[in-house]
């Protein structure tokens, strides 16, 4: 996390223009909703309902455990990609995203030019994931709030 913050501050945006929160401290808040296999039909229904919407301005999933891979890639990422021209706020905080999802989110951030808020809590375990996300954030024209704190 510190590597990402240093990289962003060193080469990227000025602090007065962008608020970056990157902390490895664990926050205590509401209990997390754990995924159970019986919930998969409901998650699928949620994804189907959102897939036809092409004008989402905000996409938030907070403190829920998503179904295992490839759910994010096959169900949620297409929703984000369909709304890349309208989405202004993306929050996937406390959703246990995997490192393979970080690269996909970084590619989405790169092409989503309206995004001004990115709020994630991800485990950036690899230097490659850190650099991929850092590059996407630095090259983004409108991001003003970036939260990469862990829960």
mmCIF file of N, CA and C in Angstrom, residues 33 60-64 91-95 119 151:
data_model
loop_
_atom_site.group_PDB
_atom_site.id
_atom_site.type_symbol
_atom_site.label_atom_id
_atom_site.label_comp_id
_atom_site.label_asym_id
_atom_site.label_seq_id
_atom_site.Cartn_x
_atom_site.Cartn_y
_atom_site.Cartn_z
ATOM 1 N N UNK A 33 -21.001 -9.294 5.638
ATOM 2 C CA UNK A 33 -21.966 -10.282 5.192
ATOM 3 C C UNK A 33 -21.194 -11.366 4.452
ATOM 4 N N UNK A 60 -21.903 0.557 -5.905
ATOM 5 C CA UNK A 60 -21.367 0.342 -4.568
ATOM 6 C C UNK A 60 -21.703 -1.050 -4.065
ATOM 7 N N UNK A 61 -20.699 -1.753 -3.638
ATOM 8 C CA UNK A 61 -20.852 -2.991 -2.881
ATOM 9 C C UNK A 61 -19.937 -2.840 -1.680
ATOM 10 N N UNK A 62 -20.539 -2.823 -0.490
ATOM 11 C CA UNK A 62 -19.780 -2.561 0.720
ATOM 12 C C UNK A 62 -19.922 -3.702 1.712
ATOM 13 N N UNK A 63 -18.782 -4.214 2.154
ATOM 14 C CA UNK A 63 -18.724 -5.205 3.229
ATOM 15 C C UNK A 63 -19.539 -6.461 2.941
ATOM 16 N N UNK A 64 -19.430 -6.977 1.736
ATOM 17 C CA UNK A 64 -20.042 -8.258 1.394
ATOM 18 C C UNK A 64 -18.977 -9.135 0.755
ATOM 19 N N UNK A 91 -17.347 1.933 -5.749
ATOM 20 C CA UNK A 91 -16.981 1.507 -4.408
ATOM 21 C C UNK A 91 -17.127 -0.003 -4.329
ATOM 22 N N UNK A 92 -16.027 -0.675 -4.117
ATOM 23 C CA UNK A 92 -16.012 -2.121 -3.900
ATOM 24 C C UNK A 92 -15.205 -2.374 -2.634
ATOM 25 N N UNK A 93 -15.666 -1.792 -1.556
ATOM 26 C CA UNK A 93 -14.935 -1.829 -0.297
ATOM 27 C C UNK A 93 -15.347 -3.039 0.537
ATOM 28 N N UNK A 94 -14.342 -3.794 0.985
ATOM 29 C CA UNK A 94 -14.612 -4.937 1.850
ATOM 30 C C UNK A 94 -15.231 -6.108 1.137
ATOM 31 N N UNK A 95 -14.941 -6.279 -0.150
ATOM 32 C CA UNK A 95 -15.560 -7.342 -0.952
ATOM 33 C C UNK A 95 -14.601 -8.495 -1.260
ATOM 34 N N UNK A 119 -13.113 3.814 -4.634
ATOM 35 C CA UNK A 119 -13.038 3.415 -3.231
ATOM 36 C C UNK A 119 -12.956 1.899 -3.180
ATOM 37 N N UNK A 151 -9.790 -2.892 5.085
ATOM 38 C CA UNK A 151 -10.764 -2.949 6.181
ATOM 39 C C UNK A 151 -10.169 -3.737 7.296
#
